[in-house]
mmCIF file of C-alpha atoms in Angstrom:
data_model
loop_
_atom_site.group_PDB
_atom_site.id
_atom_site.type_symbol
_atom_site.label_atom_id
_atom_site.label_comp_id
_atom_site.label_asym_id
_atom_site.label_seq_id
_atom_site.Cartn_x
_atom_site.Cartn_y
_atom_site.Cartn_z
ATOM 1 C CA GLY A 1 0.000 0.000 0.000
ATOM 2 C CA PHE A 2 2.778 2.429 0.888
ATOM 3 C CA ALA A 3 4.554 1.609 -2.374
ATOM 4 C CA SER A 4 1.344 2.229 -4.321
ATOM 5 C CA VAL A 5 0.680 5.668 -2.795
ATOM 6 C CA VAL A 6 4.250 6.925 -3.216
ATOM 7 C CA ALA A 7 4.427 5.679 -6.824
ATOM 8 C CA GLY A 8 1.083 7.092 -7.887
ATOM 9 C CA HIS A 9 0.288 10.224 -5.853
ATOM 10 C CA PRO A 10 1.972 12.914 -8.017
ATOM 11 C CA LEU A 11 -0.026 11.843 -11.077
ATOM 12 C CA ASP A 12 -3.100 11.423 -8.883
ATOM 13 C CA THR A 13 -2.829 15.127 -8.014
ATOM 14 C CA VAL A 14 -2.613 16.002 -11.722
ATOM 15 C CA LYS A 15 -5.622 13.766 -12.434
ATOM 16 C CA THR A 16 -7.703 15.409 -9.703
ATOM 17 C CA ARG A 17 -6.834 18.935 -10.893
ATOM 18 C CA LEU A 18 -7.782 18.024 -14.481
ATOM 19 C CA GLN A 19 -11.085 16.449 -13.423
ATOM 20 C CA ALA A 20 -12.295 18.948 -10.839
ATOM 21 C CA GLY A 21 -10.251 22.093 -11.448
ATOM 22 C CA GLN A 22 -10.428 24.864 -14.006
ATOM 23 C CA GLY A 23 -7.900 26.469 -16.329
ATOM 24 C CA TYR A 24 -5.411 23.597 -16.430
ATOM 25 C CA GLY A 25 -5.925 22.624 -20.087
ATOM 26 C CA ASN A 26 -4.155 19.400 -21.058
ATOM 27 C CA THR A 27 -2.014 17.109 -18.916
ATOM 28 C CA PHE A 28 1.313 18.758 -19.783
ATOM 29 C CA LYS A 29 -0.033 22.247 -19.084
ATOM 30 C CA CYS A 30 -1.482 21.029 -15.769
ATOM 31 C CA VAL A 31 1.892 19.591 -14.690
ATOM 32 C CA LEU A 32 3.654 22.864 -15.573
ATOM 33 C CA THR A 33 1.007 24.977 -13.804
ATOM 34 C CA VAL A 34 1.204 22.968 -10.589
ATOM 35 C CA TYR A 35 5.010 23.048 -10.648
ATOM 36 C CA ARG A 36 5.254 26.787 -11.351
ATOM 37 C CA ASN A 37 2.688 27.762 -8.721
ATOM 38 C CA GLU A 38 3.414 25.220 -5.986
ATOM 39 C CA SER A 39 6.815 23.632 -6.827
ATOM 40 C CA LEU A 40 7.366 19.870 -6.410
ATOM 41 C CA ALA A 41 5.543 19.897 -3.064
ATOM 42 C CA GLY A 42 2.312 20.670 -4.924
ATOM 43 C CA PHE A 43 2.280 17.166 -6.446
ATOM 44 C CA PHE A 44 2.326 15.575 -2.995
ATOM 45 C CA LYS A 45 -0.534 17.558 -1.443
ATOM 46 C CA GLY A 46 -2.959 15.362 0.458
ATOM 47 C CA MET A 47 -0.616 12.360 0.492
ATOM 48 C CA SER A 48 -0.171 11.993 4.252
ATOM 49 C CA PHE A 49 -3.709 10.805 4.983
ATOM 50 C CA PRO A 50 -3.807 8.134 2.229
ATOM 51 C CA LEU A 51 -0.313 7.056 3.285
ATOM 52 C CA ALA A 52 -1.403 6.692 6.907
ATOM 53 C CA SER A 53 -4.587 4.774 6.045
ATOM 54 C CA ILE A 54 -3.525 2.753 2.993
ATOM 55 C CA GLY A 55 -2.387 -0.182 5.127
ATOM 56 C CA ILE A 56 -5.864 -0.668 6.593
ATOM 57 C CA TYR A 57 -7.583 0.030 3.269
ATOM 58 C CA SER A 58 -5.415 -2.400 1.285
ATOM 59 C CA SER A 59 -5.693 -5.063 3.989
ATOM 60 C CA VAL A 60 -9.475 -4.861 3.841
ATOM 61 C CA VAL A 61 -9.707 -4.873 0.033
ATOM 62 C CA PHE A 62 -7.226 -7.698 -0.584
ATOM 63 C CA GLY A 63 -8.392 -9.601 2.505
ATOM 64 C CA VAL A 64 -12.075 -9.445 1.550
ATOM 65 C CA PHE A 65 -11.282 -10.422 -2.046
ATOM 66 C CA SER A 66 -9.079 -13.417 -1.188
ATOM 67 C CA ASN A 67 -11.270 -14.672 1.656
ATOM 68 C CA THR A 68 -14.443 -14.379 -0.434
ATOM 69 C CA GLN A 69 -12.692 -16.419 -3.128
ATOM 70 C CA ARG A 70 -11.669 -19.053 -0.573
ATOM 71 C CA PHE A 71 -15.205 -19.189 0.824
ATOM 72 C CA LEU A 72 -16.728 -19.647 -2.647
ATOM 73 C CA SER A 73 -14.176 -22.340 -3.548
ATOM 74 C CA GLN A 74 -14.999 -24.138 -0.296
ATOM 75 C CA GLN A 75 -18.726 -24.020 -1.064
ATOM 76 C CA ARG A 76 -18.376 -25.123 -4.697
ATOM 77 C CA HIS A 77 -15.469 -27.574 -4.585
ATOM 78 C CA GLY A 78 -15.002 -28.410 -0.916
ATOM 79 C CA ASP A 79 -11.450 -27.030 -1.086
ATOM 80 C CA PRO A 80 -10.682 -23.376 -0.246
ATOM 81 C CA ALA A 81 -7.413 -23.613 -2.192
ATOM 82 C CA ALA A 82 -9.124 -24.702 -5.434
ATOM 83 C CA THR A 83 -8.621 -22.496 -8.480
ATOM 84 C CA PRO A 84 -11.499 -19.987 -8.503
ATOM 85 C CA SER A 85 -13.770 -19.693 -11.527
ATOM 86 C CA LEU A 86 -14.383 -16.437 -13.393
ATOM 87 C CA ALA A 87 -17.772 -16.129 -11.653
ATOM 88 C CA ASP A 88 -16.104 -16.544 -8.248
ATOM 89 C CA MET A 89 -13.501 -13.862 -9.032
ATOM 90 C CA THR A 90 -16.224 -11.511 -10.270
ATOM 91 C CA LEU A 91 -18.346 -11.945 -7.138
ATOM 92 C CA ALA A 92 -15.287 -11.560 -4.881
ATOM 93 C CA SER A 93 -14.329 -8.362 -6.751
ATOM 94 C CA ILE A 94 -17.844 -6.939 -6.317
ATOM 95 C CA VAL A 95 -17.832 -7.679 -2.571
ATOM 96 C CA ALA A 96 -14.370 -6.089 -2.210
ATOM 97 C CA GLY A 97 -15.567 -3.010 -4.128
ATOM 98 C CA VAL A 98 -18.646 -2.559 -1.935
ATOM 99 C CA ILE A 99 -16.719 -2.994 1.327
ATOM 100 C CA SER A 100 -13.917 -0.664 0.209
ATOM 101 C CA VAL A 101 -16.285 2.313 -0.093
ATOM 102 C CA GLY A 102 -16.866 2.421 3.676
ATOM 103 C CA ILE A 103 -13.173 2.993 4.354
ATOM 104 C CA GLY A 104 -12.129 4.655 1.119
ATOM 105 C CA THR A 105 -14.672 7.486 0.845
ATOM 106 C CA PRO A 106 -13.427 9.597 3.821
ATOM 107 C CA VAL A 107 -9.797 9.048 2.743
ATOM 108 C CA GLU A 108 -10.521 10.094 -0.845
ATOM 109 C CA LEU A 109 -12.543 13.090 0.347
ATOM 110 C CA VAL A 110 -9.761 14.465 2.553
ATOM 111 C CA LYS A 111 -7.134 13.790 -0.110
ATOM 112 C CA ILE A 112 -9.105 15.609 -2.811
ATOM 113 C CA ARG A 113 -10.008 18.558 -0.569
ATOM 114 C CA LEU A 114 -6.307 19.036 0.243
ATOM 115 C CA GLN A 115 -5.322 18.647 -3.413
ATOM 116 C CA MET A 116 -7.928 21.160 -4.586
ATOM 117 C CA GLN A 117 -7.888 23.831 -1.875
ATOM 118 C CA THR A 118 -5.354 26.096 -3.607
ATOM 119 C CA GLN A 119 -6.697 25.847 -7.144
ATOM 120 C CA PRO A 120 -8.114 29.089 -8.598
ATOM 121 C CA TYR A 121 -11.885 29.298 -8.888
ATOM 122 C CA ASN A 122 -13.364 31.384 -11.689
ATOM 123 C CA LYS A 123 -17.140 31.294 -11.816
ATOM 124 C CA ALA A 124 -19.399 34.333 -12.019
ATOM 125 C CA ASN A 125 -22.520 34.910 -9.954
ATOM 126 C CA VAL A 126 -21.707 32.328 -7.298
ATOM 127 C CA LYS A 127 -21.632 33.196 -3.613
ATOM 128 C CA LEU A 128 -18.386 31.811 -2.252
ATOM 129 C CA ASN A 129 -17.511 30.895 1.301
ATOM 130 C CA SER A 130 -15.510 33.361 3.367
ATOM 131 C CA THR A 131 -12.223 31.794 2.324
ATOM 132 C CA VAL A 132 -10.582 33.458 -0.653
ATOM 133 C CA PRO A 133 -10.146 31.021 -3.576
ATOM 134 C CA GLY A 134 -6.508 30.160 -4.084
ATOM 135 C CA SER A 135 -5.647 30.386 -0.385
ATOM 136 C CA PRO A 136 -5.426 27.287 1.840
ATOM 137 C CA VAL A 137 -8.648 26.298 3.587
ATOM 138 C CA TYR A 138 -7.302 23.391 5.642
ATOM 139 C CA ARG A 139 -4.129 23.193 7.700
ATOM 140 C CA GLY A 140 -3.748 19.453 7.195
ATOM 141 C CA PRO A 141 -5.676 16.162 7.001
ATOM 142 C CA ILE A 142 -6.870 16.147 10.627
ATOM 143 C CA HIS A 143 -8.015 19.779 10.430
ATOM 144 C CA CYS A 144 -9.728 19.003 7.116
ATOM 145 C CA LEU A 145 -11.595 16.004 8.546
ATOM 146 C CA ARG A 146 -12.578 17.916 11.683
ATOM 147 C CA THR A 147 -13.813 20.899 9.625
ATOM 148 C CA ILE A 148 -15.948 18.675 7.384
ATOM 149 C CA LEU A 149 -17.430 16.906 10.418
ATOM 150 C CA GLN A 150 -18.258 20.223 12.103
ATOM 151 C CA LYS A 151 -19.842 21.794 9.005
ATOM 152 C CA GLU A 152 -21.440 18.815 7.269
ATOM 153 C CA GLY A 153 -21.581 15.985 9.811
ATOM 154 C CA ILE A 154 -21.072 12.283 9.031
ATOM 155 C CA ALA A 155 -22.953 12.683 5.734
ATOM 156 C CA GLY A 156 -20.319 15.217 4.645
ATOM 157 C CA VAL A 157 -17.501 12.762 5.355
ATOM 158 C CA TYR A 158 -19.176 10.275 3.006
ATOM 159 C CA ARG A 159 -19.849 12.798 0.242
ATOM 160 C CA GLY A 160 -19.436 11.080 -3.124
ATOM 161 C CA ASN A 161 -19.953 7.562 -1.722
ATOM 162 C CA VAL A 162 -22.530 6.631 -4.401
ATOM 163 C CA ALA A 163 -20.208 7.756 -7.187
ATOM 164 C CA MET A 164 -17.351 5.871 -5.519
ATOM 165 C CA LEU A 165 -19.491 2.730 -5.315
ATOM 166 C CA LEU A 166 -20.317 3.021 -9.021
ATOM 167 C CA ARG A 167 -16.605 3.501 -9.692
ATOM 168 C CA ASP A 168 -15.147 0.788 -7.477
ATOM 169 C CA VAL A 169 -17.459 -2.172 -8.139
ATOM 170 C CA PRO A 170 -16.691 -2.364 -11.890
ATOM 171 C CA GLY A 171 -13.216 -0.971 -11.176
ATOM 172 C CA TYR A 172 -12.234 -3.873 -8.928
ATOM 173 C CA CYS A 173 -13.700 -6.392 -11.375
ATOM 174 C CA ALA A 174 -11.390 -4.856 -13.998
ATOM 175 C CA TYR A 175 -8.559 -4.957 -11.436
ATOM 176 C CA PHE A 176 -8.436 -8.419 -9.921
ATOM 177 C CA ILE A 177 -9.679 -10.453 -12.919
ATOM 178 C CA PRO A 178 -7.178 -9.103 -15.503
ATOM 179 C CA TYR A 179 -4.416 -9.488 -12.903
ATOM 180 C CA ALA A 180 -5.192 -13.169 -12.346
ATOM 181 C CA MET A 181 -5.625 -13.887 -16.063
ATOM 182 C CA PHE A 182 -2.553 -11.961 -17.216
ATOM 183 C CA CYS A 183 -0.419 -13.370 -14.400
ATOM 184 C CA ASP A 184 -1.455 -16.893 -15.407
ATOM 185 C CA TRP A 185 -0.806 -16.148 -19.075
ATOM 186 C CA ILE A 186 2.767 -14.852 -18.671
ATOM 187 C CA THR A 187 3.837 -17.418 -16.037
ATOM 188 C CA PRO A 188 5.898 -20.175 -17.729
ATOM 189 C CA ASP A 189 4.404 -23.674 -17.763
ATOM 190 C CA GLY A 190 5.638 -25.811 -14.901
ATOM 191 C CA SER A 191 6.212 -22.885 -12.551
ATOM 192 C CA ILE A 192 4.567 -23.198 -9.139
ATOM 193 C CA ALA A 193 4.100 -19.451 -8.774
ATOM 194 C CA PRO A 194 4.682 -16.370 -10.936
ATOM 195 C CA ASN A 195 8.061 -14.654 -10.632
ATOM 196 C CA PRO A 196 8.328 -11.055 -9.366
ATOM 197 C CA PHE A 197 8.609 -9.628 -12.890
ATOM 198 C CA SER A 198 5.408 -11.414 -13.977
ATOM 199 C CA ILE A 199 3.621 -10.091 -10.891
ATOM 200 C CA TRP A 200 4.870 -6.551 -11.579
ATOM 201 C CA VAL A 201 3.777 -6.596 -15.231
ATOM 202 C CA ALA A 202 0.401 -8.246 -14.516
ATOM 203 C CA GLY A 203 -0.280 -5.809 -11.685
ATOM 204 C CA GLY A 204 0.605 -2.845 -13.873
ATOM 205 C CA VAL A 205 -1.615 -3.999 -16.737
ATOM 206 C CA ALA A 206 -4.495 -4.647 -14.317
ATOM 207 C CA GLY A 207 -4.127 -1.155 -12.868
ATOM 208 C CA ALA A 208 -4.094 0.506 -16.296
ATOM 209 C CA VAL A 209 -7.185 -1.453 -17.423
ATOM 210 C CA SER A 210 -9.042 -0.795 -14.167
ATOM 211 C CA TRP A 211 -8.465 2.963 -14.216
ATOM 212 C CA ALA A 212 -9.428 3.188 -17.882
ATOM 213 C CA VAL A 213 -12.752 1.474 -17.044
ATOM 214 C CA CYS A 214 -13.626 3.588 -14.011
ATOM 215 C CA THR A 215 -12.414 7.035 -15.161
ATOM 216 C CA PRO A 216 -15.928 8.345 -16.071
ATOM 217 C CA MET A 217 -17.255 7.757 -12.538
ATOM 218 C CA ASP A 218 -13.919 8.885 -11.094
ATOM 219 C CA VAL A 219 -14.529 12.290 -12.721
ATOM 220 C CA VAL A 220 -17.949 12.502 -11.039
ATOM 221 C CA LYS A 221 -16.552 11.391 -7.671
ATOM 222 C CA SER A 222 -13.686 13.898 -7.842
ATOM 223 C CA ARG A 223 -16.061 16.761 -8.659
ATOM 224 C CA LEU A 224 -18.483 15.843 -5.887
ATOM 225 C CA GLN A 225 -15.738 15.578 -3.292
ATOM 226 C CA ALA A 226 -13.919 18.731 -4.410
ATOM 227 C CA ASP A 227 -17.262 20.546 -4.276
ATOM 228 C CA GLY A 228 -17.495 22.225 -0.901
ATOM 229 C CA VAL A 229 -14.016 23.700 -0.621
ATOM 230 C CA TYR A 230 -15.394 27.079 -1.682
ATOM 231 C CA LEU A 231 -19.055 26.411 -2.543
ATOM 232 C CA ASN A 232 -21.649 23.674 -2.970
ATOM 233 C CA GLN A 233 -22.499 23.387 -6.637
ATOM 234 C CA TYR A 234 -23.849 19.814 -6.925
ATOM 235 C CA LYS A 235 -26.871 18.261 -5.203
ATOM 236 C CA GLY A 236 -25.790 14.672 -5.768
ATOM 237 C CA THR A 237 -24.317 12.146 -8.190
ATOM 238 C CA LEU A 238 -26.960 12.511 -10.923
ATOM 239 C CA ASP A 239 -26.942 16.310 -10.658
ATOM 240 C CA CYS A 240 -23.149 16.335 -10.961
ATOM 241 C CA MET A 241 -23.315 14.103 -14.040
ATOM 242 C CA TRP A 242 -26.034 16.239 -15.624
ATOM 243 C CA GLN A 243 -24.343 19.591 -14.929
ATOM 244 C CA SER A 244 -20.994 18.292 -16.160
ATOM 245 C CA TYR A 245 -22.570 16.951 -19.345
ATOM 246 C CA GLN A 246 -24.543 20.152 -20.004
ATOM 247 C CA ASN A 247 -21.498 22.382 -19.515
ATOM 248 C CA GLU A 248 -18.795 20.320 -21.202
ATOM 249 C CA GLY A 249 -20.411 17.488 -23.172
ATOM 250 C CA LEU A 250 -19.564 13.763 -23.068
ATOM 251 C CA LYS A 251 -15.817 14.428 -23.295
ATOM 252 C CA VAL A 252 -15.858 15.624 -19.674
ATOM 253 C CA PHE A 253 -16.164 12.011 -18.499
ATOM 254 C CA CYS A 254 -12.828 11.198 -20.146
ATOM 255 C CA ARG A 255 -10.940 13.905 -18.254
ATOM 256 C CA GLY A 256 -7.789 12.484 -16.743
ATOM 257 C CA LEU A 257 -8.116 9.215 -18.710
ATOM 258 C CA MET A 258 -4.525 9.231 -19.942
ATOM 259 C CA VAL A 259 -3.131 10.260 -16.555
ATOM 260 C CA ASN A 260 -5.250 7.625 -14.787
ATOM 261 C CA THR A 261 -4.087 4.892 -17.148
ATOM 262 C CA VAL A 262 -0.421 5.887 -16.966
ATOM 263 C CA ARG A 263 -0.570 6.282 -13.167
ATOM 264 C CA GLY A 264 -2.403 2.982 -12.792
ATOM 265 C CA PHE A 265 0.531 0.955 -14.106
ATOM 266 C CA PRO A 266 3.305 1.827 -11.588
ATOM 267 C CA SER A 267 0.849 2.258 -8.722
ATOM 268 C CA SER A 268 -0.802 -1.153 -9.160
ATOM 269 C CA ALA A 269 2.436 -2.874 -10.129
ATOM 270 C CA ALA A 270 3.910 -1.703 -6.810
ATOM 271 C CA MET A 271 0.736 -2.725 -4.951
ATOM 272 C CA PHE A 272 0.566 -6.302 -6.294
ATOM 273 C CA LEU A 273 4.315 -6.870 -6.072
ATOM 274 C CA GLY A 274 4.358 -5.663 -2.458
ATOM 275 C CA TYR A 275 1.328 -7.827 -1.670
ATOM 276 C CA GLU A 276 2.671 -11.039 -3.217
ATOM 277 C CA LEU A 277 6.204 -10.652 -1.838
ATOM 278 C CA SER A 278 4.850 -9.844 1.639
ATOM 279 C CA LEU A 279 2.689 -12.969 1.559
ATOM 280 C CA LYS A 280 5.636 -15.110 0.477
ATOM 281 C CA ALA A 281 7.840 -13.665 3.231
ATOM 282 C CA MET A 282 5.186 -14.285 5.895
ATOM 283 C CA LYS A 283 4.560 -17.840 4.688
ATOM 284 C CA ARG A 284 8.303 -18.512 4.729
ATOM 285 C CA CYS A 285 8.560 -17.199 8.315
ATOM 286 C CA GLN A 286 5.578 -19.300 9.334
ATOM 287 C CA THR A 287 7.127 -22.431 7.792
ATOM 288 C CA GLU A 288 10.467 -21.825 9.533
ATOM 289 C CA THR A 289 8.736 -21.211 12.870
ATOM 290 C CA ASN A 290 6.404 -24.210 12.571
ATOM 291 C CA PRO A 291 8.220 -26.827 10.438
#
């Protein structure tokens, strides 16, 4: 999880600015704008909270997925270690996606609010909050979370949860299934387990595919969660989709697609490689302790 956040956060900041910000233009222009205005530190805004919580989040997602698979294999074949079918992997991915929203929504909200709080806001005839756009609203992740709780309550902390659910359920199906299939495909015949390079490549491909699939709903989620730094523009998921479509057309739902896909490769490659190597290390320790 740590490896995933560190590898992917700078491009995640660019993706969020493109999806929910204004005046950034294309990806290259966005990178230059962030660097000129905020230096390298600007790409790492909002990283501390995901970094602190990614261990729990990843444990839940991967744990729910693998244990659901084992449960289904036990029910169908009487052996939890049996190779899962495509239907089993799909159902396990859906369960992991649903469960992940409960933990992931507050983390994503705080991250996006911190990433977006210094972006310029240019919209006429809108009554803004007392904070001047372009100046920091939150002093850090804890202050951000506390401010949201005070102003909006628990419902505010889970702002964008419907959009995140619609993003993560298909997103995790396009994450775990391609990983398993691609990993199996590139692993040489006769090998007991895939080598680290196979895991890295399969994880990277799975991440790129997953983010390409869920980018449209990721745009909606980013806009909903960024909404509220200076004003409240959207009433909900459908209203956000409708307003975005009316103002910018269908192309708005592809904002950040290239950045998401490019970021998905190193981020997910690091995630899966860290996961598989950690499991192997723990199993080795367990075997040495209990021969």
